[in-house]
CSV table of C-alpha atoms in Angstrom, one decimal:
chain,number,residue,atom,x,y,z
A,1,MET,CA,-9.8,8.6,-19.6
A,2,SER,CA,-11.5,7.1,-16.7
A,3,LEU,CA,-14.7,8.5,-15.8
A,4,GLU,CA,-13.5,8.7,-11.9
A,5,HIS,CA,-10.7,11.7,-13.7
A,6,ARG,CA,-13.0,14.2,-15.6
A,7,ARG,CA,-14.9,14.7,-12.7
A,8,PRO,CA,-13.8,17.5,-10.6
A,9,VAL,CA,-12.0,17.3,-7.2
A,10,ALA,CA,-13.7,18.8,-4.8
A,11,ASN,CA,-11.1,20.3,-2.8
A,12,ALA,CA,-8.5,21.9,-4.3
A,13,ASP,CA,-7.4,24.3,-2.0
A,14,GLN,CA,-3.6,25.2,-1.3
A,15,PRO,CA,-1.0,22.2,-0.2
A,16,ASP,CA,-0.7,22.4,2.6
A,17,LEU,CA,3.2,22.1,5.0
A,18,GLY,CA,3.3,17.7,4.9
A,19,PHE,CA,3.0,18.0,1.0
A,20,GLN,CA,5.0,21.6,0.3
A,21,ALA,CA,8.2,20.2,2.8
A,22,ALA,CA,7.7,16.4,0.5
A,23,PHE,CA,8.1,17.8,-2.6
A,24,GLY,CA,10.9,20.4,-2.4
A,25,PHE,CA,12.6,17.2,-0.6
A,26,TYR,CA,12.1,15.8,-3.4
A,27,LEU,CA,13.2,18.0,-6.1
A,28,GLY,CA,16.4,19.0,-4.0
A,29,LEU,CA,17.0,15.5,-4.2
A,30,VAL,CA,16.7,14.5,-8.0
A,31,ALA,CA,18.5,17.9,-9.0
A,32,GLY,CA,21.7,16.7,-5.8
A,33,GLY,CA,21.4,13.5,-7.3
A,34,LEU,CA,21.9,15.2,-11.2
A,35,VAL,CA,24.8,17.7,-9.7
A,36,ALA,CA,27.0,13.6,-8.6
A,37,LEU,CA,25.5,12.7,-11.4
A,38,VAL,CA,27.6,15.3,-13.7
A,39,GLY,CA,30.6,15.0,-10.6
A,40,LEU,CA,31.3,12.3,-11.0
A,41,ALA,CA,31.5,12.1,-14.8
A,42,ALA,CA,33.8,14.8,-14.2
A,43,ASP,CA,36.0,12.9,-12.3
A,44,VAL,CA,35.7,15.6,-9.2
A,45,THR,CA,36.9,15.1,-5.9
A,46,THR,CA,34.7,13.6,-3.0
A,47,ALA,CA,34.6,16.7,-1.1
A,48,THR,CA,34.3,19.2,-3.8
A,49,LEU,CA,31.1,16.8,-4.9
A,50,LEU,CA,30.8,16.6,-0.5
A,51,GLY,CA,29.9,20.7,-0.4
A,52,THR,CA,28.2,20.9,-3.3
A,53,ILE,CA,26.0,18.6,-3.1
A,54,PRO,CA,24.1,19.7,0.2
A,55,THR,CA,24.1,23.1,-1.3
A,56,VAL,CA,21.8,22.0,-4.4
A,57,VAL,CA,19.8,20.4,-2.7
A,58,THR,CA,19.1,22.9,0.1
A,59,ALA,CA,18.6,25.3,-2.8
A,60,VAL,CA,16.0,23.7,-4.9
A,61,THR,CA,14.2,22.2,-1.3
A,62,LEU,CA,13.2,25.2,-0.3
A,63,ILE,CA,12.7,26.9,-4.4
A,64,GLY,CA,10.9,23.3,-4.3
A,65,HIS,CA,8.5,24.7,-0.6
A,66,VAL,CA,7.8,27.8,-2.8
A,67,LEU,CA,6.5,26.7,-5.9
A,68,ALA,CA,4.6,23.3,-4.5
A,69,LYS,CA,2.6,26.4,-1.9
A,70,ARG,CA,1.5,28.3,-4.7
A,71,SER,CA,0.3,24.7,-6.9
A,72,HIS,CA,-3.1,25.0,-5.2
A,73,GLY,CA,-4.3,21.2,-6.4
A,74,LEU,CA,-1.4,19.8,-6.9
A,75,PRO,CA,-1.1,17.1,-5.4
A,76,GLU,CA,-4.7,15.9,-5.7
A,77,ARG,CA,-4.1,16.3,-9.8
A,78,ILE,CA,-0.9,14.0,-8.9
A,79,GLY,CA,-2.8,11.7,-6.4
A,80,ARG,CA,-5.8,10.6,-8.9
A,81,ARG,CA,-4.0,9.0,-11.7
A,82,ARG,CA,-1.5,6.3,-11.3
A,83,ARG,CA,0.6,7.4,-14.0
A,84,LEU,CA,1.3,10.7,-11.7
A,85,ARG,CA,2.0,8.8,-9.0
A,86,LEU,CA,4.5,6.4,-11.2
A,87,ALA,CA,6.4,9.6,-12.6
A,88,CYS,CA,7.7,10.0,-9.0
A,89,TYR,CA,9.9,6.4,-9.4
A,90,LEU,CA,11.0,7.8,-12.6
A,91,PRO,CA,14.5,10.1,-11.0
A,92,ALA,CA,15.4,6.5,-8.3
A,93,VAL,CA,15.3,4.0,-12.4
A,94,ALA,CA,18.0,6.5,-13.9
A,95,PHE,CA,20.1,6.3,-11.3
A,96,ALA,CA,19.2,3.2,-10.7
A,97,ALA,CA,20.6,2.4,-14.4
A,98,ALA,CA,23.9,4.9,-14.1
A,99,ALA,CA,24.4,2.5,-10.8
A,100,VAL,CA,24.2,-1.1,-13.6
A,101,ALA,CA,25.5,1.1,-17.3
A,102,PRO,CA,28.9,0.0,-16.6
A,103,SER,CA,28.2,-3.7,-16.2
A,104,VAL,CA,27.0,-4.1,-19.8
A,105,THR,CA,28.2,-0.9,-21.3
A,106,PRO,CA,32.2,-0.2,-22.3
A,107,LEU,CA,31.2,2.5,-19.9
A,108,GLY,CA,33.4,2.8,-17.0
A,109,SER,CA,33.1,2.7,-13.0
A,110,ASP,CA,35.0,2.9,-9.5
A,111,ALA,CA,33.5,1.4,-6.4
A,112,ARG,CA,32.7,5.5,-6.1
A,113,SER,CA,30.2,5.9,-9.2
A,114,LEU,CA,29.0,2.7,-7.3
A,115,VAL,CA,27.7,3.3,-4.6
A,116,VAL,CA,27.2,7.0,-4.8
A,117,THR,CA,24.3,6.0,-8.3
A,118,VAL,CA,23.2,2.9,-5.7
A,119,LEU,CA,22.4,5.6,-3.1
A,120,LEU,CA,21.2,8.2,-4.6
A,121,ALA,CA,18.3,5.3,-6.0
A,122,LEU,CA,17.8,3.9,-2.9
A,123,VAL,CA,16.5,7.3,-1.3
A,124,VAL,CA,14.9,8.9,-4.2
A,125,GLY,CA,13.0,6.3,-4.9
A,126,VAL,CA,12.0,6.3,-0.8
A,127,THR,CA,11.3,9.5,-1.2
A,128,ALA,CA,9.2,9.5,-4.1
A,129,PHE,CA,7.3,6.4,-2.9
A,130,GLY,CA,6.5,8.3,0.5
A,131,LEU,CA,5.3,11.6,-1.7
A,132,ALA,CA,3.0,9.6,-4.5
A,133,THR,CA,1.5,7.5,-1.7
A,134,LEU,CA,0.7,11.0,0.3
A,135,CYS,CA,-0.7,11.9,-2.9
A,136,ARG,CA,-3.3,9.9,-2.8
A,137,ASN,CA,-4.4,10.4,0.5
A,138,ARG,CA,-4.6,14.3,-0.3
A,139,PHE,CA,-6.9,13.2,-3.9
A,140,VAL,CA,-8.7,10.6,-1.3
A,141,ARG,CA,-9.5,12.7,1.5
A,142,ALA,CA,-10.4,15.3,-1.3
A,143,VAL,CA,-13.3,13.1,-2.9
A,144,THR,CA,-14.8,11.8,-0.4
A,145,ALA,CA,-15.8,14.7,2.2
A,146,ASP,CA,-18.7,13.5,2.1
A,147,GLU,CA,-20.3,11.9,5.3
A,148,PRO,CA,-19.9,7.8,4.2
A,149,ALA,CA,-23.0,5.5,3.5
A,150,ALA,CA,-21.9,3.2,5.5
A,151,THR,CA,-18.5,1.7,7.5
A,152,TRP,CA,-17.3,-1.3,7.7
A,153,ALA,CA,-14.2,-3.3,9.2
A,154,TYR,CA,-12.4,-5.0,6.1
A,155,ARG,CA,-11.9,-8.4,7.2
A,156,PRO,CA,-10.5,-10.7,3.6
A,157,ALA,CA,-12.6,-13.3,3.2
A,158,GLY,CA,-11.2,-16.6,1.2
A,159,LEU,CA,-9.4,-19.5,2.1
A,160,LEU,CA,-5.4,-17.4,1.9
A,161,HIS,CA,-6.4,-15.2,5.2
A,162,ALA,CA,-7.3,-17.6,6.9
A,163,GLY,CA,-4.3,-18.2,9.5
A,164,SER,CA,-4.8,-21.7,10.2
A,165,VAL,CA,-4.2,-22.3,6.5
A,166,LEU,CA,-1.2,-20.1,6.8
A,167,VAL,CA,0.5,-22.0,10.4
A,168,ALA,CA,0.1,-25.1,8.1
A,169,LEU,CA,1.9,-23.4,4.5
A,170,SER,CA,5.4,-22.6,7.5
A,171,LEU,CA,5.4,-25.3,9.3
A,172,ALA,CA,5.6,-27.4,6.1
A,173,PHE,CA,8.2,-25.1,4.3
A,174,VAL,CA,10.0,-25.4,7.7
A,175,PHE,CA,9.3,-30.0,6.7
A,176,VAL,CA,10.9,-29.0,2.9
A,177,ALA,CA,13.4,-27.5,4.4
A,178,GLY,CA,14.2,-29.2,7.1
A,179,VAL,CA,14.3,-32.2,4.5
A,180,ALA,CA,16.0,-30.8,2.1
A,181,SER,CA,18.9,-30.0,4.5
A,182,ILE,CA,19.3,-33.6,5.1
A,183,ALA,CA,19.3,-34.5,2.1
A,184,ALA,CA,22.2,-31.9,0.6
A,185,GLY,CA,24.4,-34.0,3.6
A,186,SER,CA,23.6,-31.3,6.7
A,187,LEU,CA,22.7,-32.9,10.0
A,188,ARG,CA,21.1,-29.6,10.9
A,189,GLY,CA,17.5,-30.6,8.7
A,190,LEU,CA,17.3,-33.0,11.9
A,191,PHE,CA,16.7,-29.3,13.9
A,192,TRP,CA,14.5,-27.9,11.6
A,193,ILE,CA,11.7,-31.5,11.2
A,194,ALA,CA,12.3,-31.1,15.5
A,195,PHE,CA,11.4,-27.3,15.9
A,196,GLY,CA,8.0,-27.9,13.1
A,197,ALA,CA,7.3,-30.6,15.6
A,198,LEU,CA,7.6,-28.6,18.1
A,199,MET,CA,5.3,-25.9,17.0
A,200,PHE,CA,3.1,-27.7,15.1
A,201,VAL,CA,2.7,-30.0,18.5
A,202,TRP,CA,2.1,-26.3,20.3
A,203,THR,CA,0.2,-24.5,18.1
A,204,TRP,CA,-2.5,-27.6,18.1
A,205,ALA,CA,-2.0,-28.6,22.0
A,206,VAL,CA,-0.9,-27.0,24.5
A,207,GLY,CA,-2.7,-24.1,23.7
A,208,LYS,CA,-6.3,-23.5,25.5
A,209,GLY,CA,-9.5,-22.4,23.0
A,210,ASP,CA,-12.5,-21.5,23.1
A,211,ASP,CA,-14.2,-19.4,19.9
A,212,ASN,CA,-12.4,-15.8,20.4
A,213,GLY,CA,-9.0,-18.9,19.3
A,214,LYS,CA,-6.1,-19.4,21.3
A,215,LYS,CA,-4.4,-18.1,25.0
A,216,TYR,CA,-0.6,-18.6,24.8
A,217,TYR,CA,0.5,-17.0,28.0
A,218,GLY,CA,-1.9,-14.2,28.4
A,219,ASN,CA,-2.2,-13.3,24.8
A,220,ARG,CA,-4.9,-14.4,22.8
A,221,PHE,CA,-4.0,-15.8,19.3
A,222,SER,CA,-6.4,-16.9,16.4
A,223,LEU,CA,-6.0,-19.6,14.0
A,224,ASP,CA,-8.6,-18.5,12.5
A,225,VAL,CA,-9.7,-15.3,10.8
A,226,ASP,CA,-10.2,-12.7,13.0
A,227,ALA,CA,-9.3,-9.5,14.2
A,228,GLN,CA,-5.7,-9.6,14.0
A,229,THR,CA,-6.2,-10.1,10.2
A,230,GLN,CA,-8.2,-7.0,9.2
A,231,GLN,CA,-7.3,-4.9,6.9
A,232,GLY,CA,-8.7,-1.7,7.5
A,233,LYS,CA,-11.8,0.1,8.0
A,234,LEU,CA,-14.6,0.5,4.2
A,235,ARG,CA,-16.3,3.4,4.0
A,236,ALA,CA,-18.6,3.6,1.1
A,237,HIS,CA,-19.3,7.2,-0.8
A,238,ASP,CA,-20.6,9.0,-3.6
A,239,ARG,CA,-17.4,8.9,-5.3
A,240,GLY,CA,-16.7,5.2,-4.9
A,241,VAL,CA,-15.4,2.9,-1.9
A,242,ARG,CA,-12.6,4.3,-0.6
A,243,HIS,CA,-10.0,2.1,2.1
A,244,ASP,CA,-8.7,3.3,5.3
A,245,GLN,CA,-5.7,1.3,6.2
A,246,GLY,CA,-3.3,3.3,9.0
A,247,ARG,CA,-2.0,5.3,6.8
A,248,SER,CA,-3.0,4.8,3.4
A,249,ARG,CA,-6.0,5.8,1.4
A,250,ARG,CA,-8.2,5.0,-1.5
A,251,LEU,CA,-10.4,5.1,-3.6
A,252,ILE,CA,-12.4,2.3,-5.2
A,253,PRO,CA,-14.4,4.2,-7.7
A,254,TRP,CA,-18.0,2.8,-8.3
A,255,GLU,CA,-17.7,2.5,-12.0
A,256,LYS,CA,-15.0,-0.5,-10.9
A,257,ILE,CA,-17.2,-2.5,-9.1
A,258,SER,CA,-20.2,-4.6,-11.4
A,259,ASP,CA,-22.1,-5.7,-8.9
A,260,VAL,CA,-22.6,-6.1,-5.0
A,261,ARG,CA,-23.9,-8.9,-3.9
A,262,LEU,CA,-24.1,-10.9,0.1
A,263,THR,CA,-24.1,-14.3,0.7
A,264,GLU,CA,-23.7,-16.6,3.3
A,265,ASP,CA,-20.4,-15.8,3.9
A,266,GLU,CA,-19.2,-13.0,2.1
A,267,LEU,CA,-19.8,-9.4,0.9
A,268,VAL,CA,-18.2,-9.2,-2.5
A,269,LEU,CA,-17.7,-6.5,-4.5
A,270,GLU,CA,-16.9,-7.6,-7.8
A,271,ARG,CA,-14.1,-5.9,-10.4
A,272,ARG,CA,-12.7,-6.8,-13.0
A,273,PHE,CA,-9.8,-7.9,-12.4
A,274,ARG,CA,-9.9,-9.2,-9.0
A,275,ASN,CA,-12.8,-8.6,-6.0
A,276,LEU,CA,-13.4,-7.7,-3.0
A,277,ARG,CA,-14.1,-10.2,-0.3
A,278,CYS,CA,-15.2,-9.5,2.9
A,279,ASP,CA,-16.0,-11.3,5.7
A,280,ARG,CA,-19.3,-11.6,6.9
A,281,ASP,CA,-18.6,-12.1,10.1
A,282,ALA,CA,-16.9,-8.5,11.1
A,283,ILE,CA,-19.2,-7.1,10.1
A,284,ASP,CA,-21.8,-5.8,12.6
A,285,ASP,CA,-24.9,-4.7,9.9
A,286,PRO,CA,-24.0,-7.2,6.4
A,287,GLU,CA,-27.7,-6.2,5.4
A,288,SER,CA,-28.1,-3.1,6.3
A,289,VAL,CA,-24.5,-1.9,4.7
A,290,TYR,CA,-25.4,-4.1,1.2
A,291,GLU,CA,-28.5,-1.8,0.6
A,292,ALA,CA,-26.2,1.1,1.0
A,293,LEU,CA,-23.4,0.0,-1.4
A,294,GLU,CA,-26.4,-1.6,-3.9
A,295,GLU,CA,-28.5,1.8,-4.0
A,296,MET,CA,-24.7,3.4,-4.2
A,297,ASN,CA,-23.9,1.7,-7.5
A,298,ALA,CA,-27.2,1.5,-8.7
A,299,ARG,CA,-26.9,5.4,-8.5
A,300,ALA,CA,-23.4,5.5,-9.3
A,301,GLU,CA,-24.8,3.7,-13.1
A,302,THR,CA,-27.6,6.0,-12.9
A,303,ARG,CA,-25.2,8.4,-12.6
A,304,ASN,CA,-22.6,7.4,-15.3
């Protein structure tokens, strides 16, 4: 088991109203889906299903709401382990399997069964994603309640994150699509080639810009890595590096960071599979951030 998973969660208070509602609704949908599958297998009428499923969903939602309210630390326990978050998707996978089973087995099916099972898989899958994300956010906030030693904007470094490369790849795709269309005997390919050429000229020649990027019709767009490509903020905490991006919260434990390096262009947090590379220009004081990260990483290694 990971060292991070063995450490206690400092804040395991009663779940808030948001988690109670999400957990209850998730259980309600799963229960309603099971009732729907049983009803389809028993060949009950559509009117009976429409009358029974909402009642079951409502009743189980209320029960799940009460259970979640009494389960102190439940969202943090779900959020800290990936396998528990993935387990939230199992009902959606089961409903999807029920949708495709008639096509690969001798079991019979009709349009009604297909529509119901596909709809259940989609709705439960979306709800499971929301619940898993909510739990992960609760866990990350609980274990990073301390004041961060360093905070900096995360702007990924590397060739593939450069705006100019993305624009070039997009234009190349347009040209290739146009050539392929002409080769297939369609003159529409000429339109795509002309469109790509026009976009190329407009992008590189028309816009007036400076070091901050080009400006088109009063709006500034940079073809280099700039603030438009920033992906949230990184915060160095005692438990690890927290990545905040929009409403998403992720934690990179110190045990998964093998080294911290500061080069002329990047601040690199080395990991086993994929390094976290931050553009140095996006960091206000890269030296102080690097020193704080080095100190906290060394402290975590000693502690572990």
